DNA sequence: TGATAATTTGACCGGTTGGTAAACATTACA
DNA sequence: TGTAATGTTTACCAACCGGTCAAATTATCA
């Protein structure tokens, strides 16, 4: 047989799982760094440590690899938003969401850039995911937030733009990492960056910039 | 002479200025939509309405075009931050900066995406600009903000992360436009999006999410 | 073990890409 | 007007890219 391929076999061989794993890891590395068009199959094969035809034995096309990668990563990427709890304390929930998102920007910057690259260029490969599962999840959580504002538990605000603001501020530290580093300079290049960001963002979202304490004098 | 090129001639001919203008406009369109690597010279030539060799007569290489485009756009892109006035009212200055940045995201989304694409992929072509002029400008304005916090005019906060937060939240509406549209759905597809965002962001940065008025009941 | 299926590889292909060479056309200007 | 500089085009190239193919190698299991 010349075309068993992963898709046709009922059970995954040990070797299949291992190789597909290695390929997707390499694909994440390359796609996140160069975008879909900027990435080359040779590059991915090289990072995965196998020949190009061998790689194409497991994923027929570059698009198939990208699709498989998106499918695998999207779910875990949305986990923090799913954890948003309608029953919890509003301010604590938002604070916790910010913290989780920031941790993901720190620990999984490649995943963040994978989506950023895609969305930035018009989301040609993930339009359905955006309009489908993503929108539904956001709609659901926006309703939770709206209930909180109506109950007077947090300040009245547009829940969608609140979510956008949390996304953008946290993912900024993954997507625009080089810029953040360039501006902060060598001094703050360690992990302290994320702790400072966490402190700032928690305060921003909870208190805003209005003076909350009187100056010491 | 076979190599007069723009660089060699002392004075720019009328025709040179016109063509270079058209080329940079087309380059902005294509680079911002596909990134440096994703853009092709043929595409740019097509959008500019001229043949590829003709285009390469004015800019020797794809890189030269990109470089010229960056140089031209970066200055105006940083204008809002330059307008940040140390003598003004702190809260009013920040509010005004947010508004300007949001207007730029609305009116010049291509410029925003041009930089976003570049930075996202590690800023291989603008590293010097980031570490040089950008960092210096940010350092200067951060000092202004720090003075405000020390004087107790606004809440104590890290000025760098404040600037990052304003950048990310405002540019989000340009860079991640398709995602914003997908999540908001058809209903809010008009310009109202930006007015809502402006209202939300002003409130967020000034007041935070803490309840500032008692619920009506 | 032997045969069958699964995996891997080198050679290759057609299309695209950034860029060039040189002939041709147009403009500027003495 | 004539001519030299400037601008434009057609044809082309070498490198690269996604993907194929058939042969070779390795794993599976009766």
Tab-separated table of C-alpha atoms (C1' of nucleotides) in Angstrom:
chain	number	residue	atom	x	y	z
A	1	UNK	CA	0.000	0.000	0.000
A	2	UNK	CA	1.311	3.358	-0.922
A	3	UNK	CA	-1.226	5.487	0.872
A	4	UNK	CA	-1.993	4.226	4.351
A	5	UNK	CA	-1.445	7.631	5.904
A	6	UNK	CA	-2.416	8.485	9.402
A	7	UNK	CA	-5.951	9.306	8.394
A	8	UNK	CA	-6.676	5.886	6.940
A	9	UNK	CA	-5.370	3.658	9.679
A	10	UNK	CA	-7.751	2.998	12.480
A	11	UNK	CA	-5.101	2.790	15.174
A	12	UNK	CA	-2.119	5.069	15.485
A	13	UNK	CA	1.172	3.271	15.546
A	14	UNK	CA	3.611	4.214	18.260
A	15	UNK	CA	5.889	5.517	15.570
A	16	UNK	CA	3.127	7.597	14.028
A	17	UNK	CA	2.291	9.334	17.268
A	18	UNK	CA	5.921	10.089	17.960
A	19	UNK	CA	6.598	11.519	14.527
A	20	UNK	CA	3.432	13.569	14.330
A	21	UNK	CA	4.285	14.949	17.732
A	22	UNK	CA	7.766	15.940	16.598
A	23	UNK	CA	6.410	17.461	13.409
A	24	UNK	CA	3.785	19.574	15.145
A	25	UNK	CA	6.357	20.783	17.646
A	26	UNK	CA	8.636	21.837	14.795
A	27	UNK	CA	5.715	23.334	12.895
A	28	UNK	CA	4.798	25.442	15.928
A	29	UNK	CA	8.358	26.681	16.130
A	30	UNK	CA	8.497	27.686	12.480
A	31	UNK	CA	4.933	28.860	11.820
A	32	UNK	CA	4.917	31.038	14.932
A	33	UNK	CA	8.188	32.658	13.928
A	34	UNK	CA	7.485	33.290	10.252
A	35	UNK	CA	3.749	32.977	9.665
A	36	UNK	CA	2.156	30.507	7.296
A	37	UNK	CA	3.532	31.910	4.077
A	38	UNK	CA	6.925	32.750	5.503
A	39	UNK	CA	7.429	29.236	6.808
A	40	UNK	CA	8.852	26.590	4.490
A	41	UNK	CA	8.346	22.861	4.614
A	42	UNK	CA	12.095	22.348	4.391
A	43	UNK	CA	12.564	24.484	7.487
A	44	UNK	CA	10.018	22.481	9.447
A	45	UNK	CA	11.531	19.224	8.276
A	46	UNK	CA	14.925	20.454	9.331
A	47	UNK	CA	13.746	21.453	12.815
A	48	UNK	CA	11.905	18.163	13.159
A	49	UNK	CA	15.083	16.352	12.146
A	50	UNK	CA	13.615	14.455	9.225
A	51	UNK	CA	13.571	14.665	5.466
A	52	UNK	CA	10.927	16.671	3.663
A	53	UNK	CA	9.292	13.708	1.903
A	54	UNK	CA	9.167	11.892	5.197
A	55	UNK	CA	7.411	14.823	6.787
A	56	UNK	CA	4.975	14.956	3.882
A	57	UNK	CA	4.271	11.302	4.474
A	58	UNK	CA	2.566	12.223	7.738
A	59	UNK	CA	0.975	15.471	6.618
A	60	UNK	CA	0.152	15.562	2.950
A	61	UNK	CA	0.413	19.331	2.599
A	62	UNK	CA	1.735	22.378	4.367
A	63	UNK	CA	-1.851	23.459	4.941
A	64	UNK	CA	-2.720	20.132	6.570
A	65	UNK	CA	0.116	20.627	9.034
A	66	UNK	CA	-1.009	24.126	9.822
A	67	UNK	CA	-4.596	23.030	10.252
A	68	UNK	CA	-3.639	20.185	12.579
A	69	UNK	CA	-1.517	22.566	14.621
A	70	UNK	CA	-4.277	25.157	14.928
A	71	UNK	CA	-6.807	22.520	15.951
A	72	UNK	CA	-4.520	21.162	18.628
A	73	UNK	CA	-3.535	24.523	20.084
A	74	UNK	CA	-6.782	26.480	19.924
A	75	UNK	CA	-8.502	24.444	22.601
A	76	UNK	CA	-5.871	24.891	25.267
A	77	UNK	CA	-5.485	28.502	24.225
A	78	UNK	CA	-9.063	29.238	25.196
A	79	UNK	CA	-8.908	27.377	28.486
A	80	UNK	CA	-8.394	30.471	30.654
A	81	UNK	CA	-11.509	32.102	29.251
A	82	UNK	CA	-13.495	28.900	29.823
A	83	UNK	CA	-12.393	28.931	33.431
A	84	UNK	CA	-14.132	32.265	33.859
A	85	UNK	CA	-16.697	31.500	36.527
A	86	UNK	CA	-20.080	33.217	36.667
A	87	UNK	CA	-20.504	32.221	40.291
A	88	UNK	CA	-17.178	33.581	41.487
A	89	UNK	CA	-16.347	36.996	42.810
A	90	UNK	CA	-16.242	39.342	39.792
A	91	UNK	CA	-13.087	41.259	40.612
A	92	UNK	CA	-11.326	38.075	41.683
A	93	UNK	CA	-12.382	36.321	38.485
A	94	UNK	CA	-11.076	39.122	36.283
A	95	UNK	CA	-7.872	39.304	38.261
A	96	UNK	CA	-7.450	35.575	37.915
A	97	UNK	CA	-8.158	35.671	34.184
A	98	UNK	CA	-5.508	38.337	33.680
A	99	UNK	CA	-3.010	36.325	35.647
A	100	UNK	CA	-3.689	33.167	33.681
A	101	UNK	CA	-3.470	34.944	30.336
A	102	UNK	CA	-0.215	36.539	31.347
A	103	UNK	CA	1.182	33.187	32.405
A	104	UNK	CA	0.277	31.793	29.018
A	105	UNK	CA	2.000	34.702	27.286
A	106	UNK	CA	5.074	33.893	29.344
A	107	UNK	CA	4.993	30.113	29.046
A	108	UNK	CA	3.534	29.672	25.553
A	109	UNK	CA	4.611	32.667	23.484
A	110	UNK	CA	4.843	30.595	20.323
A	111	UNK	CA	1.205	29.636	20.535
A	112	UNK	CA	0.294	33.280	20.977
A	113	UNK	CA	2.331	34.314	17.962
A	114	UNK	CA	0.891	31.513	15.887
A	115	UNK	CA	-2.556	33.042	16.244
A	116	UNK	CA	-1.304	36.610	16.074
A	117	UNK	CA	0.377	35.932	12.739
A	118	UNK	CA	-2.772	34.335	11.441
A	119	UNK	CA	-5.200	37.016	12.602
A	120	UNK	CA	-2.925	39.852	11.599
A	121	UNK	CA	-2.946	38.679	8.011
A	122	UNK	CA	-6.707	38.384	7.834
A	123	UNK	CA	-7.162	34.948	9.408
A	124	UNK	CA	-7.390	33.189	6.033
A	125	UNK	CA	-7.101	29.765	7.657
A	126	UNK	CA	-9.040	30.194	10.889
A	127	UNK	CA	-11.972	32.384	9.948
A	128	UNK	CA	-14.428	29.619	10.825
A	129	UNK	CA	-12.902	29.098	14.248
A	130	UNK	CA	-13.167	32.808	14.991
A	131	UNK	CA	-16.764	33.184	13.906
A	132	UNK	CA	-17.767	29.854	15.416
A	133	UNK	CA	-16.355	28.482	18.661
A	134	UNK	CA	-14.479	31.639	19.632
A	135	UNK	CA	-17.412	33.984	19.172
A	136	UNK	CA	-19.751	31.630	21.012
A	137	UNK	CA	-17.440	31.374	23.981
A	138	UNK	CA	-16.909	35.131	24.121
A	139	UNK	CA	-20.642	35.760	23.798
A	140	UNK	CA	-21.267	33.474	26.737
A	141	UNK	CA	-18.670	35.102	28.964
A	142	UNK	CA	-19.682	38.592	27.873
A	143	UNK	CA	-23.151	37.790	29.145
A	144	UNK	CA	-21.672	36.834	32.508
A	145	UNK	CA	-19.840	40.127	32.708
A	146	UNK	CA	-22.902	42.060	31.646
A	147	UNK	CA	-24.827	40.463	34.479
A	148	UNK	CA	-22.125	41.600	36.896
A	149	UNK	CA	-22.293	45.176	35.664
A	150	UNK	CA	-26.080	45.189	35.802
A	151	UNK	CA	-25.932	43.917	39.356
A	152	UNK	CA	-23.538	46.738	40.159
A	153	UNK	CA	-20.785	44.347	41.118
A	154	UNK	CA	-18.300	46.003	38.787
A	155	UNK	CA	-18.325	49.302	36.962
A	156	UNK	CA	-20.628	49.485	33.985
A	157	UNK	CA	-18.614	48.757	30.865
A	158	UNK	CA	-18.776	47.035	27.527
A	159	UNK	CA	-17.918	43.390	28.257
A	160	UNK	CA	-16.570	42.710	24.761
A	161	UNK	CA	-14.119	45.568	24.907
A	162	UNK	CA	-13.105	44.465	28.378
A	163	UNK	CA	-12.204	41.052	27.004
A	164	UNK	CA	-10.362	42.632	24.090
A	165	UNK	CA	-8.408	44.781	26.505
A	166	UNK	CA	-7.356	41.785	28.582
A	167	UNK	CA	-6.374	39.837	25.487
A	168	UNK	CA	-4.362	42.633	23.982
A	169	UNK	CA	-2.518	43.738	27.113
A	170	UNK	CA	-1.490	40.238	28.108
A	171	UNK	CA	-0.677	38.812	24.684
A	172	UNK	CA	1.339	41.932	23.956
A	173	UNK	CA	4.121	40.478	26.092
A	174	UNK	CA	4.318	37.421	23.859
A	175	UNK	CA	3.554	38.891	20.440
A	176	UNK	CA	5.631	42.040	20.757
A	177	UNK	CA	8.316	40.550	22.937
A	178	UNK	CA	11.251	41.985	20.978
A	179	UNK	CA	9.776	45.461	21.203
A	180	UNK	CA	9.152	45.142	24.910
A	181	UNK	CA	12.714	43.970	25.421
A	182	UNK	CA	14.119	46.729	23.211
A	183	UNK	CA	12.264	49.421	25.137
A	184	UNK	CA	12.951	48.058	28.600
A	185	UNK	CA	16.610	47.529	27.736
A	186	UNK	CA	19.001	44.990	29.209
A	187	UNK	CA	18.213	45.775	32.803
A	188	UNK	CA	14.797	44.194	32.990
A	189	UNK	CA	15.358	41.282	30.635
A	190	UNK	CA	14.686	38.585	33.182
A	191	UNK	CA	11.355	37.182	34.244
A	192	UNK	CA	10.737	40.230	36.402
A	193	UNK	CA	9.144	41.725	33.310
A	194	UNK	CA	6.121	39.521	33.766
A	195	UNK	CA	5.811	40.170	37.458
A	196	UNK	CA	5.887	43.911	36.854
A	197	UNK	CA	3.305	43.501	34.115
A	198	UNK	CA	1.077	41.424	36.369
A	199	UNK	CA	1.214	44.014	39.134
A	200	UNK	CA	0.501	46.817	36.693
A	201	UNK	CA	-2.355	45.103	34.880
A	202	UNK	CA	-4.124	43.943	38.025
A	203	UNK	CA	-4.013	47.466	39.343
A	204	UNK	CA	-5.029	48.994	36.003
A	205	UNK	CA	-8.060	46.800	35.522
A	206	UNK	CA	-9.185	46.994	39.097
A	207	UNK	CA	-8.424	50.549	40.142
A	208	UNK	CA	-7.589	52.518	37.015
A	209	UNK	CA	-5.127	55.362	37.237
A	210	UNK	CA	-7.050	57.661	39.489
A	211	UNK	CA	-5.215	58.495	42.660
A	212	UNK	CA	-6.370	56.091	45.292
A	213	UNK	CA	-4.046	57.153	48.090
A	214	UNK	CA	-2.986	60.603	49.041
A	215	UNK	CA	0.649	61.453	48.336
A	216	UNK	CA	2.890	60.814	51.309
A	217	UNK	CA	3.629	64.460	51.994
B	1	UNK	CA	24.162	55.917	-17.995
B	2	UNK	CA	22.606	52.775	-16.839
B	3	UNK	CA	22.615	53.422	-13.126
B	4	UNK	CA	21.478	56.919	-12.285
B	5	UNK	CA	18.953	55.685	-9.735
B	6	UNK	CA	17.245	57.906	-7.291
B	7	UNK	CA	20.157	57.791	-4.885
B	8	UNK	CA	22.673	59.132	-7.352
B	9	UNK	CA	20.772	62.078	-8.756
B	10	UNK	CA	20.999	65.216	-6.706
B	11	UNK	CA	17.523	66.491	-7.557
B	12	UNK	CA	14.399	64.383	-7.737
B	13	UNK	CA	12.531	64.671	-10.973
B	14	UNK	CA	8.811	65.190	-10.902
B	15	UNK	CA	8.379	61.732	-12.339
B	16	UNK	CA	10.599	60.164	-9.687
B	17	UNK	CA	8.635	61.628	-6.821
B	18	UNK	CA	5.351	60.536	-8.330
B	19	UNK	CA	6.469	56.984	-8.992
B	20	UNK	CA	8.185	56.533	-5.659
B	21	UNK	CA	5.030	57.789	-4.005
B	22	UNK	CA	2.885	55.288	-5.885
B	23	UNK	CA	5.301	52.483	-5.128
B	24	UNK	CA	5.429	53.167	-1.391
B	25	UNK	CA	1.648	53.362	-1.255
B	26	UNK	CA	1.423	49.982	-2.969
B	27	UNK	CA	4.181	48.587	-0.787
B	28	UNK	CA	2.301	49.661	2.331
B	29	UNK	CA	-0.805	47.905	1.067
B	30	UNK	CA	0.994	44.648	0.350
B	31	UNK	CA	3.581	44.521	3.157
B	32	UNK	CA	0.981	45.334	5.794
B	33	UNK	CA	-1.296	42.587	4.541
B	34	UNK	CA	1.253	39.801	4.117
B	35	UNK	CA	4.414	40.755	5.993
B	36	UNK	CA	7.825	41.136	4.408
B	37	UNK	CA	8.336	37.563	3.365
B	38	UNK	CA	4.723	36.997	2.363
B	39	UNK	CA	4.715	40.000	0.069
B	40	UNK	CA	5.943	39.599	-3.479
B	41	UNK	CA	7.487	42.227	-5.712
B	42	UNK	CA	5.085	41.253	-8.491
B	43	UNK	CA	2.141	41.953	-6.193
B	44	UNK	CA	3.447	45.381	-5.297
B	45	UNK	CA	4.158	46.183	-8.928
B	46	UNK	CA	0.633	45.110	-9.788
B	47	UNK	CA	-0.962	47.294	-7.116
B	48	UNK	CA	1.269	50.204	-8.150
B	49	UNK	CA	0.192	49.665	-11.746
B	50	UNK	CA	3.642	49.246	-13.197
B	51	UNK	CA	5.908	46.458	-14.361
B	52	UNK	CA	8.231	44.706	-11.958
B	53	UNK	CA	11.483	45.828	-13.609
B	54	UNK	CA	10.163	49.365	-13.688
B	55	UNK	CA	9.502	49.173	-9.968
B	56	UNK	CA	12.976	47.761	-9.404
B	57	UNK	CA	14.352	50.734	-11.278
B	58	UNK	CA	13.273	52.963	-8.409
B	59	UNK	CA	14.030	50.576	-5.563
B	60	UNK	CA	16.821	48.174	-6.300
B	61	UNK	CA	15.607	45.447	-3.969
B	62	UNK	CA	12.555	44.368	-2.038
B	63	UNK	CA	14.444	45.196	1.137
B	64	UNK	CA	15.176	48.735	-0.042
B	65	UNK	CA	11.460	49.292	-0.582
B	66	UNK	CA	10.642	47.974	2.844
B	67	UNK	CA	13.321	50.073	4.459
B	68	UNK	CA	12.143	53.247	2.716
B	69	UNK	CA	8.587	52.503	3.775
B	70	UNK	CA	9.532	51.944	7.403
B	71	UNK	CA	11.582	55.135	7.517
B	72	UNK	CA	8.741	57.168	6.098
B	73	UNK	CA	6.029	55.746	8.327
B	74	UNK	CA	7.804	55.414	11.657
B	75	UNK	CA	8.042	59.138	12.250
B	76	UNK	CA	4.348	59.888	11.876
B	77	UNK	CA	3.555	56.730	13.787
B	78	UNK	CA	5.270	58.070	16.875
B	79	UNK	CA	3.705	61.528	16.648
B	80	UNK	CA	1.010	60.879	19.250
B	81	UNK	CA	3.583	59.863	21.828
B	82	UNK	CA	5.671	62.946	21.025
B	83	UNK	CA	2.605	65.083	21.650
B	84	UNK	CA	2.547	63.809	25.206
B	85	UNK	CA	2.972	66.991	27.211
B	86	UNK	CA	4.739	67.056	30.555
B	87	UNK	CA	3.110	70.369	31.431
B	88	UNK	CA	-0.449	69.273	30.736
B	89	UNK	CA	-2.967	67.737	33.087
B	90	UNK	CA	-1.892	64.104	33.595
B	91	UNK	CA	-5.276	62.440	33.261
B	92	UNK	CA	-6.184	64.678	30.323
B	93	UNK	CA	-2.878	63.891	28.608
B	94	UNK	CA	-3.342	60.162	28.987
B	95	UNK	CA	-6.938	60.395	27.818
B	96	UNK	CA	-5.829	62.410	24.825
B	97	UNK	CA	-3.042	59.969	24.003
B	98	UNK	CA	-5.455	57.061	24.059
B	99	UNK	CA	-7.840	58.924	21.786
B	100	UNK	CA	-5.116	59.777	19.291
B	101	UNK	CA	-3.763	56.256	19.218
B	102	UNK	CA	-7.244	54.900	18.682
B	103	UNK	CA	-7.823	57.333	15.845
B	104	UNK	CA	-4.630	56.146	14.240
B	105	UNK	CA	-5.709	52.534	14.582
B	106	UNK	CA	-8.937	53.506	12.838
B	107	UNK	CA	-7.479	55.751	10.133
B	108	UNK	CA	-4.135	54.066	9.500
B	109	UNK	CA	-4.579	50.368	10.185
B	110	UNK	CA	-2.115	49.425	7.465
B	111	UNK	CA	0.681	51.325	9.152
B	112	UNK	CA	-0.130	49.590	12.406
B	113	UNK	CA	-0.078	46.168	10.765
B	114	UNK	CA	3.163	46.945	8.979
B	115	UNK	CA	4.918	47.324	12.309
B	116	UNK	CA	2.987	44.524	13.962
B	117	UNK	CA	4.047	42.085	11.259
B	118	UNK	CA	7.616	43.189	11.611
B	119	UNK	CA	7.802	43.073	15.405
B	120	UNK	CA	5.871	39.823	15.615
B	121	UNK	CA	8.478	38.069	13.528
B	122	UNK	CA	11.368	39.332	15.603
B	123	UNK	CA	11.856	42.761	14.036
B	124	UNK	CA	14.667	41.597	11.742
B	125	UNK	CA	14.549	44.831	9.760
B	126	UNK	CA	13.804	47.442	12.416
B	127	UNK	CA	15.777	46.317	15.421
B	128	UNK	CA	17.908	49.468	15.328
B	129	UNK	CA	14.873	51.733	15.240
B	130	UNK	CA	13.395	49.962	18.263
B	131	UNK	CA	16.528	50.122	20.379
B	132	UNK	CA	17.371	53.623	19.210
B	133	UNK	CA	14.783	56.328	18.535
B	134	UNK	CA	11.827	54.384	19.924
B	135	UNK	CA	13.470	53.494	23.212
B	136	UNK	CA	14.746	57.035	23.681
B	137	UNK	CA	11.324	58.545	23.117
B	138	UNK	CA	9.671	56.069	25.455
B	139	UNK	CA	12.336	56.631	28.099
B	140	UNK	CA	11.687	60.350	27.934
B	141	UNK	CA	7.926	60.041	28.269
B	142	UNK	CA	8.217	57.370	30.937
B	143	UNK	CA	10.162	59.868	32.981
B	144	UNK	CA	7.319	62.356	32.600
B	145	UNK	CA	4.832	59.795	33.813
B	146	UNK	CA	7.049	58.801	36.694
B	147	UNK	CA	7.192	62.421	37.778
B	148	UNK	CA	3.385	62.516	37.778
B	149	UNK	CA	3.132	59.424	39.927
B	150	UNK	CA	5.752	60.735	42.330
B	151	UNK	CA	3.843	63.996	42.618
B	152	UNK	CA	0.723	61.981	43.387
B	153	UNK	CA	-1.091	63.294	40.349
B	154	UNK	CA	-1.937	59.812	39.141
B	155	UNK	CA	-1.847	56.436	40.812
B	156	UNK	CA	1.595	54.983	41.330
B	157	UNK	CA	2.319	52.630	38.442
B	158	UNK	CA	5.077	51.440	36.156
B	159	UNK	CA	5.179	54.012	33.337
B	160	UNK	CA	6.589	51.558	30.789
B	161	UNK	CA	3.845	49.053	31.314
B	162	UNK	CA	1.318	51.859	31.155
B	163	UNK	CA	2.607	52.800	27.726
B	164	UNK	CA	2.596	49.150	26.648
B	165	UNK	CA	-1.000	48.847	27.794
B	166	UNK	CA	-2.073	51.884	25.790
B	167	UNK	CA	-0.235	50.655	22.722
B	168	UNK	CA	-1.653	47.167	22.886
B	169	UNK	CA	-5.259	48.049	23.629
B	170	UNK	CA	-5.503	50.671	20.903
B	171	UNK	CA	-3.518	48.918	18.184
B	172	UNK	CA	-5.499	45.779	18.854
B	173	UNK	CA	-8.361	47.313	16.875
B	174	UNK	CA	-6.125	47.660	13.817
B	175	UNK	CA	-3.947	44.573	14.092
B	176	UNK	CA	-6.626	42.107	15.124
B	177	UNK	CA	-9.437	43.728	13.198
B	178	UNK	CA	-10.778	40.499	11.696
B	179	UNK	CA	-10.955	38.891	15.109
B	180	UNK	CA	-12.710	41.910	16.603
B	181	UNK	CA	-15.213	41.868	13.745
B	182	UNK	CA	-15.715	38.120	14.019
B	183	UNK	CA	-16.435	38.316	17.739
B	184	UNK	CA	-18.657	41.392	17.596
B	185	UNK	CA	-20.592	39.952	14.654
B	186	UNK	CA	-22.417	41.818	11.926
B	187	UNK	CA	-24.322	44.113	14.223
B	188	UNK	CA	-21.472	46.327	15.297
B	189	UNK	CA	-19.480	46.392	12.071
B	190	UNK	CA	-19.700	50.138	11.522
B	191	UNK	CA	-17.540	52.841	13.005
B	192	UNK	CA	-19.420	52.562	16.276
B	193	UNK	CA	-16.836	49.960	17.188
B	194	UNK	CA	-14.221	52.652	17.707
B	195	UNK	CA	-16.520	54.926	19.675
B	196	UNK	CA	-17.368	52.072	22.001
B	197	UNK	CA	-13.700	51.258	22.346
B	198	UNK	CA	-12.844	54.882	23.090
B	199	UNK	CA	-15.486	55.084	25.786
B	200	UNK	CA	-14.355	51.821	27.312
B	201	UNK	CA	-10.630	52.561	27.248
B	202	UNK	CA	-10.953	56.062	28.665
B	203	UNK	CA	-12.966	54.680	31.503
B	204	UNK	CA	-10.664	51.710	32.022
B	205	UNK	CA	-7.495	53.738	32.216
B	206	UNK	CA	-8.984	56.478	34.322
B	207	UNK	CA	-11.305	54.682	36.699
B	208	UNK	CA	-10.601	50.991	36.448
B	209	UNK	CA	-13.407	48.547	36.967
B	210	UNK	CA	-14.171	49.273	40.562
B	211	UNK	CA	-17.729	50.402	41.142
B	212	UNK	CA	-17.752	54.157	41.117
B	213	UNK	CA	-21.513	54.669	41.389
B	214	UNK	CA	-23.979	52.778	43.496
B	215	UNK	CA	-26.436	50.596	41.595
B	216	UNK	CA	-29.699	52.369	40.852
B	217	UNK	CA	-31.821	50.267	43.171
C	1	DT	C1'	11.976	-16.852	9.183
C	2	DG	C1'	9.647	-14.890	5.535
C	3	DA	C1'	6.271	-12.066	3.539
C	4	DT	C1'	3.639	-8.112	3.892
C	5	DA	C1'	2.837	-3.487	5.366
C	6	DA	C1'	4.823	0.784	7.102
C	7	DT	C1'	8.402	4.084	6.852
C	8	DT	C1'	12.280	6.703	4.826
C	9	DT	C1'	15.058	8.648	1.253
C	10	DG	C1'	17.254	10.789	-3.051
C	11	DA	C1'	16.115	12.401	-7.330
C	12	DC	C1'	13.197	15.100	-9.520
C	13	DC	C1'	9.279	18.457	-11.352
C	14	DG	C1'	6.610	22.500	-12.493
C	15	DG	C1'	5.628	26.939	-10.748
C	16	DT	C1'	7.038	31.063	-8.316
C	17	DT	C1'	10.322	34.436	-6.693
C	18	DG	C1'	13.725	38.260	-6.548
C	19	DG	C1'	16.466	40.190	-9.649
C	20	DT	C1'	19.143	41.185	-14.312
C	21	DA	C1'	20.353	42.439	-19.325
C	22	DA	C1'	19.619	44.891	-22.948
C	23	DA	C1'	16.786	46.919	-26.263
C	24	DC	C1'	13.430	50.448	-26.690
C	25	DA	C1'	10.841	54.818	-25.574
C	26	DT	C1'	10.515	59.197	-23.601
C	27	DT	C1'	11.937	63.360	-21.512
C	28	DA	C1'	14.964	67.341	-20.617
C	29	DC	C1'	17.666	70.697	-22.360
C	30	DA	C1'	21.610	72.992	-25.083
D	1	DT	C1'	15.917	70.115	-33.400
D	2	DG	C1'	19.262	66.850	-31.821
D	3	DT	C1'	21.213	64.250	-28.354
D	4	DA	C1'	22.216	62.591	-24.026
D	5	DA	C1'	20.037	61.253	-19.776
D	6	DT	C1'	16.102	59.207	-17.897
D	7	DG	C1'	12.425	55.981	-17.879
D	8	DT	C1'	10.052	51.544	-19.488
D	9	DT	C1'	9.518	46.966	-21.293
D	10	DT	C1'	10.349	42.186	-22.962
D	11	DA	C1'	12.740	38.238	-22.244
D	12	DC	C1'	15.173	35.781	-19.212
D	13	DC	C1'	17.790	33.399	-15.152
D	14	DA	C1'	19.112	30.961	-11.043
D	15	DA	C1'	17.392	29.872	-6.616
D	16	DC	C1'	13.684	28.357	-4.026
D	17	DC	C1'	9.261	26.242	-3.004
D	18	DG	C1'	5.564	22.731	-2.350
D	19	DG	C1'	4.933	18.416	-3.678
D	20	DT	C1'	5.616	13.612	-6.277
D	21	DC	C1'	7.669	9.139	-7.325
D	22	DA	C1'	9.814	4.959	-7.171
D	23	DA	C1'	13.128	2.572	-4.954
D	24	DA	C1'	15.202	1.245	-0.606
D	25	DT	C1'	14.873	0.335	4.239
D	26	DT	C1'	12.707	-1.043	8.441
D	27	DA	C1'	9.019	-2.791	11.438
D	28	DT	C1'	5.210	-6.230	12.136
D	29	DC	C1'	3.533	-10.553	12.820
D	30	DA	C1'	1.692	-15.226	11.084
